[in-house]
Tab-separated table of C-alpha atoms and ligand atoms in Angstrom:
chain	number	residue	atom	x	y	z
A	1	MET	CA	211.528	-39.139	-86.987
A	2	LYS	CA	213.880	-41.580	-88.694
A	3	ILE	CA	217.582	-41.154	-88.103
A	4	ALA	CA	218.293	-40.631	-91.827
A	5	LYS	CA	215.875	-37.742	-91.917
A	6	LYS	CA	217.382	-36.279	-88.764
A	7	ALA	CA	220.833	-36.483	-90.345
A	8	HIS	CA	219.637	-34.671	-93.472
A	9	LYS	CA	218.064	-31.953	-91.368
A	10	LEU	CA	221.334	-31.624	-89.525
A	11	ALA	CA	223.260	-31.168	-92.771
A	12	ASP	CA	220.714	-28.594	-93.990
A	13	ALA	CA	220.902	-26.673	-90.736
A	14	PHE	CA	224.645	-26.197	-91.026
A	15	GLU	CA	224.806	-25.344	-94.704
A	16	ILE	CA	225.675	-21.737	-95.528
A	17	ARG	CA	224.963	-20.494	-99.035
A	18	HIS	CA	225.039	-16.791	-98.293
A	19	GLY	CA	227.680	-15.553	-95.928
A	20	ASP	CA	226.615	-11.934	-95.447
A	21	SER	CA	225.135	-12.317	-92.010
A	22	PHE	CA	227.173	-15.313	-90.882
A	23	ARG	CA	228.438	-15.260	-87.315
A	24	LEU	CA	230.472	-18.140	-85.982
A	25	LYS	CA	229.159	-17.646	-82.466
A	26	ASP	CA	225.700	-18.677	-83.643
A	27	TYR	CA	227.110	-22.165	-84.239
A	28	ASP	CA	227.717	-24.499	-81.334
A	29	PRO	CA	230.434	-27.157	-81.834
A	30	ALA	CA	228.365	-29.496	-79.639
A	31	ASP	CA	225.059	-28.942	-81.446
A	32	ALA	CA	223.346	-32.165	-82.498
A	33	GLY	CA	219.995	-30.855	-83.713
A	34	SER	CA	217.256	-33.313	-82.923
A	35	ILE	CA	219.730	-36.160	-82.511
A	36	GLN	CA	220.197	-37.536	-79.027
A	37	SER	CA	222.823	-39.777	-77.534
A	38	LYS	CA	220.322	-42.668	-77.511
A	39	ASP	CA	220.344	-42.432	-81.330
A	40	LYS	CA	224.020	-43.350	-81.473
A	41	ASP	CA	223.609	-47.060	-82.335
A	42	LYS	CA	221.134	-46.266	-85.092
A	43	ALA	CA	223.411	-43.527	-86.359
A	44	ILE	CA	226.339	-45.915	-86.615
A	45	GLU	CA	224.166	-48.358	-88.517
A	46	LEU	CA	223.094	-45.563	-90.844
A	47	LEU	CA	226.718	-44.572	-91.376
A	48	GLN	CA	227.531	-48.104	-92.450
A	49	GLN	CA	224.659	-48.039	-94.934
A	50	SER	CA	225.742	-44.601	-96.148
A	51	VAL	CA	229.061	-46.039	-97.218
A	52	ALA	CA	227.233	-48.388	-99.607
A	53	VAL	CA	224.967	-45.613	-100.893
A	54	LEU	CA	227.957	-43.406	-101.552
A	55	GLN	CA	229.700	-46.220	-103.360
A	56	GLU	CA	226.752	-46.653	-105.696
A	57	LEU	CA	226.483	-42.938	-106.401
A	58	GLN	CA	230.191	-42.728	-107.061
A	59	GLU	CA	229.976	-45.558	-109.608
A	60	LYS	CA	227.335	-43.645	-111.519
A	61	LEU	CA	229.357	-40.462	-111.308
A	62	TYR	CA	232.276	-42.338	-112.846
A	63	ALA	CA	230.230	-44.063	-115.530
A	64	GLN	CA	228.531	-40.837	-116.549
A	65	ASP	CA	231.843	-38.983	-116.681
A	66	GLN	CA	230.345	-35.485	-116.694
A	67	TRP	CA	230.494	-34.053	-113.212
A	68	ALA	CA	233.500	-33.806	-110.946
A	69	VAL	CA	233.020	-33.418	-107.189
A	70	LEU	CA	235.399	-31.429	-105.020
A	71	LEU	CA	235.077	-31.775	-101.237
A	72	ILE	CA	237.152	-29.383	-99.177
A	73	PHE	CA	237.933	-29.973	-95.511
A	74	GLN	CA	239.280	-27.270	-93.222
A	75	ALA	CA	239.653	-27.397	-89.464
A	76	MET	CA	241.757	-26.647	-86.438
A	77	ASP	CA	244.068	-29.468	-85.360
A	78	ALA	CA	242.430	-32.511	-83.756
A	79	ALA	CA	239.002	-31.610	-85.133
A	80	GLY	CA	238.937	-35.046	-86.776
A	81	LYS	CA	239.600	-34.289	-90.455
A	82	ASP	CA	241.688	-37.371	-91.078
A	83	SER	CA	239.371	-39.884	-89.445
A	84	LEU	CA	236.390	-38.287	-91.165
A	85	ILE	CA	237.988	-38.587	-94.595
A	86	LYS	CA	238.973	-42.167	-93.867
A	87	HIS	CA	235.444	-42.972	-92.784
A	88	VAL	CA	233.524	-41.228	-95.542
A	89	MET	CA	235.668	-42.684	-98.280
A	90	SER	CA	236.001	-46.171	-96.818
A	91	GLY	CA	233.599	-47.749	-99.301
A	92	VAL	CA	234.446	-45.739	-102.381
A	93	ASN	CA	236.422	-47.325	-105.182
A	94	PRO	CA	239.952	-45.879	-104.878
A	95	GLU	CA	240.011	-45.459	-108.681
A	96	GLY	CA	237.174	-42.960	-108.401
A	97	CYS	CA	238.529	-40.862	-105.599
A	98	ASP	CA	241.689	-38.842	-104.923
A	99	VAL	CA	242.758	-37.286	-101.644
A	100	ALA	CA	245.203	-34.377	-101.715
A	101	SER	CA	246.703	-32.995	-98.486
A	102	PHE	CA	248.137	-29.512	-98.481
A	103	LYS	CA	250.796	-28.786	-95.905
A	104	GLN	CA	253.454	-26.090	-95.715
A	105	PRO	CA	254.189	-25.080	-99.299
A	106	SER	CA	257.478	-26.041	-100.965
A	107	ALA	CA	259.905	-23.530	-102.501
A	108	GLU	CA	258.558	-24.357	-105.936
A	109	GLU	CA	254.964	-23.841	-104.800
A	110	LEU	CA	255.845	-20.511	-103.177
A	111	ASP	CA	257.193	-19.340	-106.507
A	112	HIS	CA	253.725	-19.596	-108.062
A	113	ASP	CA	250.364	-17.917	-107.562
A	114	PHE	CA	248.518	-19.191	-104.518
A	115	LEU	CA	246.029	-21.383	-106.374
A	116	TRP	CA	248.640	-23.144	-108.474
A	117	ARG	CA	249.416	-26.144	-106.310
A	118	THR	CA	245.761	-26.941	-105.743
A	119	THR	CA	244.682	-26.627	-109.379
A	120	ARG	CA	247.043	-29.471	-110.198
A	121	ARG	CA	245.109	-31.752	-107.881
A	122	LEU	CA	241.565	-30.908	-108.981
A	123	PRO	CA	239.357	-33.917	-109.682
A	124	GLU	CA	238.660	-34.856	-113.286
A	125	ARG	CA	235.135	-35.589	-114.527
A	126	GLY	CA	233.677	-38.701	-112.965
A	127	LYS	CA	235.814	-38.422	-109.853
A	128	ILE	CA	235.563	-37.237	-106.288
A	129	GLY	CA	238.490	-35.100	-105.176
A	130	ILE	CA	239.091	-34.516	-101.512
A	131	PHE	CA	241.190	-31.613	-100.318
A	132	ASN	CA	242.558	-32.151	-96.827
A	133	ARG	CA	243.296	-28.433	-96.285
A	134	SER	CA	243.273	-26.336	-99.411
A	135	TYR	CA	243.793	-22.874	-100.891
A	136	TYR	CA	241.728	-21.678	-97.928
A	137	GLU	CA	244.919	-21.933	-95.851
A	138	GLU	CA	245.900	-18.818	-97.781
A	139	VAL	CA	243.319	-16.777	-95.851
A	140	LEU	CA	243.670	-18.716	-92.579
A	141	VAL	CA	247.168	-19.693	-91.438
A	142	VAL	CA	248.739	-17.134	-93.783
A	143	ARG	CA	246.514	-14.412	-92.342
A	144	VAL	CA	247.171	-15.407	-88.746
A	145	HIS	CA	250.934	-15.609	-89.436
A	146	PRO	CA	251.999	-12.696	-91.643
A	147	GLU	CA	255.512	-14.177	-91.822
A	148	PHE	CA	254.108	-16.803	-94.239
A	149	LEU	CA	252.845	-14.067	-96.528
A	150	ALA	CA	256.288	-12.478	-96.443
A	151	LYS	CA	257.738	-15.739	-97.814
A	152	GLN	CA	255.501	-15.687	-100.895
A	153	HIS	CA	257.746	-13.427	-103.012
A	154	LEU	CA	254.867	-11.112	-103.865
A	155	PRO	CA	255.763	-7.704	-105.289
A	156	ALA	CA	255.632	-5.266	-102.356
A	157	GLN	CA	253.001	-3.008	-103.887
A	158	LEU	CA	250.577	-5.937	-104.111
A	159	ILE	CA	250.637	-6.492	-100.369
A	160	THR	CA	248.070	-4.034	-99.090
A	161	LYS	CA	245.315	-4.019	-96.492
A	162	LYS	CA	242.981	-5.258	-99.184
A	163	ILE	CA	244.850	-8.494	-99.775
A	164	TRP	CA	242.402	-10.748	-97.896
A	165	LYS	CA	239.350	-9.247	-99.609
A	166	GLU	CA	241.148	-9.709	-102.903
A	167	ARG	CA	241.909	-13.328	-102.119
A	168	TYR	CA	238.262	-13.993	-101.213
A	169	GLU	CA	237.266	-12.496	-104.529
A	170	ASP	CA	239.805	-14.606	-106.405
A	171	ILE	CA	238.566	-17.733	-104.630
A	172	ARG	CA	234.918	-16.932	-105.385
A	173	ASN	CA	235.736	-16.369	-109.039
A	174	PHE	CA	237.787	-19.548	-109.191
A	175	GLU	CA	235.018	-21.613	-107.626
A	176	SER	CA	232.428	-20.086	-109.907
A	177	TYR	CA	234.632	-20.929	-112.895
A	178	LEU	CA	234.969	-24.522	-111.696
A	179	SER	CA	231.208	-24.809	-111.142
A	180	ARG	CA	230.547	-23.617	-114.654
A	181	ASN	CA	232.817	-26.388	-115.856
A	182	GLY	CA	230.914	-29.106	-114.062
A	183	THR	CA	232.855	-29.329	-110.802
A	184	VAL	CA	230.496	-29.482	-107.847
A	185	ILE	CA	232.089	-27.939	-104.767
A	186	ARG	CA	231.176	-28.490	-101.127
A	187	LYS	CA	233.257	-27.099	-98.285
A	188	PHE	CA	233.334	-28.344	-94.715
A	189	PHE	CA	234.628	-26.509	-91.681
A	190	LEU	CA	234.856	-28.974	-88.817
A	191	HIS	CA	234.010	-26.725	-85.926
A	192	VAL	CA	235.599	-28.061	-82.755
A	193	SER	CA	235.616	-26.149	-79.459
A	194	LYS	CA	238.807	-25.067	-77.746
A	195	GLU	CA	237.939	-27.257	-74.726
A	196	GLU	CA	237.369	-30.358	-76.854
A	197	GLN	CA	240.649	-29.762	-78.680
A	198	LYS	CA	242.405	-29.644	-75.311
A	199	ARG	CA	240.784	-32.943	-74.294
A	200	ARG	CA	241.943	-34.562	-77.531
A	201	PHE	CA	245.499	-33.249	-77.156
A	202	LEU	CA	245.580	-34.606	-73.603
A	203	ALA	CA	244.401	-37.982	-74.881
A	204	ARG	CA	247.314	-37.950	-77.318
A	205	LEU	CA	249.649	-37.567	-74.346
A	206	ASP	CA	247.874	-40.003	-72.047
A	207	GLU	CA	247.275	-42.894	-74.426
A	208	ALA	CA	250.437	-44.581	-75.691
A	209	GLU	CA	249.002	-45.522	-79.071
A	210	LYS	CA	248.067	-41.875	-79.682
A	211	ASN	CA	251.456	-40.421	-78.702
A	212	TRP	CA	252.616	-40.309	-82.328
A	213	LYS	CA	249.887	-37.812	-83.114
A	214	PHE	CA	251.021	-35.326	-80.506
A	215	SER	CA	252.763	-32.220	-81.755
A	216	GLU	CA	254.101	-29.355	-79.626
A	217	ALA	CA	253.462	-27.028	-82.568
A	218	ASP	CA	249.726	-27.793	-82.495
A	219	VAL	CA	249.565	-26.835	-78.818
A	220	HIS	CA	251.518	-23.674	-79.545
A	221	GLU	CA	248.983	-22.759	-82.241
A	222	ARG	CA	246.213	-22.661	-79.594
A	223	ARG	CA	247.514	-19.261	-78.541
A	224	HIS	CA	246.144	-17.929	-81.802
A	225	TRP	CA	242.732	-19.527	-81.350
A	226	ASP	CA	240.723	-16.292	-81.445
A	227	GLU	CA	242.598	-15.015	-84.481
A	228	TYR	CA	241.840	-18.283	-86.269
A	229	MET	CA	238.157	-18.076	-85.358
A	230	ASN	CA	238.004	-14.526	-86.718
A	231	ALA	CA	239.738	-15.646	-89.894
A	232	TYR	CA	237.312	-18.591	-90.309
A	233	GLU	CA	234.325	-16.321	-89.773
A	234	ASP	CA	235.517	-13.725	-92.262
A	235	MET	CA	236.386	-16.452	-94.778
A	236	ILE	CA	232.927	-18.042	-94.576
A	237	ARG	CA	231.245	-14.640	-94.817
A	238	HIS	CA	233.029	-13.922	-98.054
A	239	THR	CA	233.200	-17.311	-99.729
A	240	ALA	CA	229.892	-19.051	-98.949
A	241	THR	CA	227.924	-19.067	-102.196
A	242	PRO	CA	224.962	-21.046	-103.513
A	243	GLU	CA	227.222	-22.965	-105.921
A	244	ALA	CA	229.974	-23.589	-103.367
A	245	PRO	CA	228.417	-23.551	-99.895
A	246	TRP	CA	230.219	-24.008	-96.598
A	247	TYR	CA	229.014	-26.429	-93.959
A	248	VAL	CA	229.891	-25.443	-90.410
A	249	VAL	CA	229.917	-28.943	-88.988
A	250	PRO	CA	229.758	-29.466	-85.216
A	251	ALA	CA	232.920	-31.387	-84.402
A	252	ASP	CA	232.896	-31.964	-80.648
A	253	SER	CA	231.387	-35.381	-81.204
A	254	LYS	CA	232.863	-37.505	-83.981
A	255	TRP	CA	229.808	-39.552	-84.830
A	256	ILE	CA	227.729	-36.370	-85.214
A	257	THR	CA	230.428	-34.971	-87.510
A	258	HIS	CA	230.461	-38.131	-89.619
A	259	LEU	CA	226.682	-38.239	-89.807
A	260	THR	CA	226.400	-34.608	-90.901
A	261	VAL	CA	229.114	-34.758	-93.529
A	262	SER	CA	228.022	-38.047	-95.017
A	263	ALA	CA	224.410	-36.790	-95.249
A	264	ALA	CA	225.628	-33.628	-96.989
A	265	ILE	CA	227.714	-35.563	-99.517
A	266	ILE	CA	224.942	-38.033	-100.315
A	267	GLN	CA	222.446	-35.190	-100.701
A	268	THR	CA	224.806	-33.390	-103.063
A	269	LEU	CA	225.317	-36.456	-105.249
A	270	LYS	CA	221.620	-37.313	-105.283
A	271	GLU	CA	220.765	-33.815	-106.491
A	272	LEU	CA	222.903	-34.476	-109.560
A	273	ASN	CA	220.423	-37.126	-110.644
A	274	LEU	CA	223.221	-39.405	-111.762
A	275	GLN	CA	222.366	-42.111	-114.278
A	276	PHE	CA	224.333	-44.843	-115.939
A	277	PRO	CA	224.778	-43.852	-119.603
A	278	LYS	CA	221.763	-44.995	-121.652
A	279	VAL	CA	222.315	-47.622	-124.308
A	280	ASP	CA	220.501	-46.553	-127.479
A	281	LYS	CA	219.134	-48.852	-130.188
A	282	GLU	CA	222.213	-48.538	-132.368
A	283	ARG	CA	224.515	-49.430	-129.492
A	284	ARG	CA	222.292	-52.308	-128.432
A	285	LYS	CA	222.702	-53.750	-131.935
A	286	GLN	CA	226.470	-53.426	-131.686
A	287	LEU	CA	226.432	-55.166	-128.316
A	288	GLU	CA	224.373	-57.985	-129.793
A	289	VAL	CA	226.897	-58.376	-132.620
A	290	ALA	CA	229.688	-58.560	-130.061
A	291	ARG	CA	227.720	-61.183	-128.135
A	292	GLN	CA	227.236	-63.355	-131.190
A	293	ALA	CA	230.939	-63.075	-132.059
A	294	LEU	CA	231.910	-64.166	-128.569
A	295	LEU	CA	229.559	-67.123	-128.679
A	296	LYS	CA	230.966	-68.414	-131.956
B	301	LIG	P1	248.016	-34.126	-89.430
B	301	LIG	O1	248.557	-33.273	-88.328
B	301	LIG	O2	246.742	-34.805	-89.058
B	301	LIG	O3	249.019	-35.037	-90.042
B	301	LIG	P2	247.816	-31.668	-90.852
B	301	LIG	O4	246.977	-31.300	-92.014
B	301	LIG	O5	247.601	-30.904	-89.588
B	301	LIG	O6	247.581	-33.185	-90.633
B	301	LIG	P3	250.562	-30.996	-90.553
B	301	LIG	O7	251.755	-31.402	-91.319
B	301	LIG	O8	250.477	-31.204	-89.105
B	301	LIG	O9	249.314	-31.631	-91.295
B	301	LIG	O10	250.296	-29.451	-90.771
B	301	LIG	C1	250.313	-28.842	-91.995
B	301	LIG	C2	250.513	-27.380	-91.696
B	301	LIG	O11	250.728	-26.708	-92.923
B	301	LIG	C3	249.301	-26.751	-91.035
B	301	LIG	O12	249.687	-26.077	-89.880
B	301	LIG	C4	248.807	-25.784	-92.086
B	301	LIG	O13	248.234	-24.644	-91.523
B	301	LIG	C5	250.083	-25.490	-92.836
B	301	LIG	N1	249.825	-24.960	-94.180
B	301	LIG	C6	248.996	-25.446	-95.120
B	301	LIG	N2	248.952	-24.650	-96.194
B	301	LIG	C7	249.775	-23.624	-95.938
B	301	LIG	C8	250.161	-22.467	-96.659
B	301	LIG	N3	249.676	-22.224	-97.863
B	301	LIG	N4	251.042	-21.633	-96.083
B	301	LIG	C9	251.547	-21.889	-94.856
B	301	LIG	N5	251.216	-22.964	-94.128
B	301	LIG	C10	250.351	-23.823	-94.645
B	302	LIG	MG1	248.727	-31.259	-87.822
């Protein structure tokens, strides 16, 4: 089987459109489907070609100016979000693509509803918007650390046991609203194992040029690993939908991660059947007039 086909199968295997029976333990962070380590050179070649394919698709998306594409990336630290985003977008015209990173919210952001800060960064028609973290933090880090919820100035009677279910519902409704307005949403959870995260943290300590990436806080957060995994599982169960599926991407090997995500993005764009706007007879006449005027 060709490597491109293997990559597509990989993306399909990790796509979740219905969360009801989703269990995170069925997904192995080191899974590579039918891809073997001997495929690596071919995979890297394919990734380079994918950049060009993506670039072409993005140009059509922009020219057609109808669909917007929102790609959401969530992960534990050191799962490789940043390098993935850098890689996937390396060939795309910067005019056609915006990356928004969501960190700890500011005082102004905390004074608004939880979707507010992200709505301001949604992609417009013709563009690809990338969310490096997103409103999903509101059911992940905020769930694992109730002290963050306490800082959100919510009226006390609105903070009940149901709050997470309510947030899932709000997110589903929001994503369905966006879909109905022509925003295509794909969500990626880079699923790294606890052991691989440890190896990557150690590399940040051992290799001088990686020292800047090391953060004591990230290591501290490992203590909450199981709580995070439960929160991720519950989140995917409640927010994986046919119009806004989650991909649980194996993240213990970076090239497998890149291959899976880039196949998923290309597949998504291809399904849109993007075309350059057609020039009708009338317009062709106008273009001819313009040509003659220029030639004079
Ligand atoms: P990198 O470490 O690669 O620069 P990062 O995305 O991990 O990227 P950091 O500044 O290290 O960026 O971390 C941002 C932190 O902000 C994360 O721990 C994340 O969980 C937290 N965060 C994001 N959104 C919220 C939120 N709504 N409420 C509280 N914390 C949040
Ligand atoms: Mg970080």
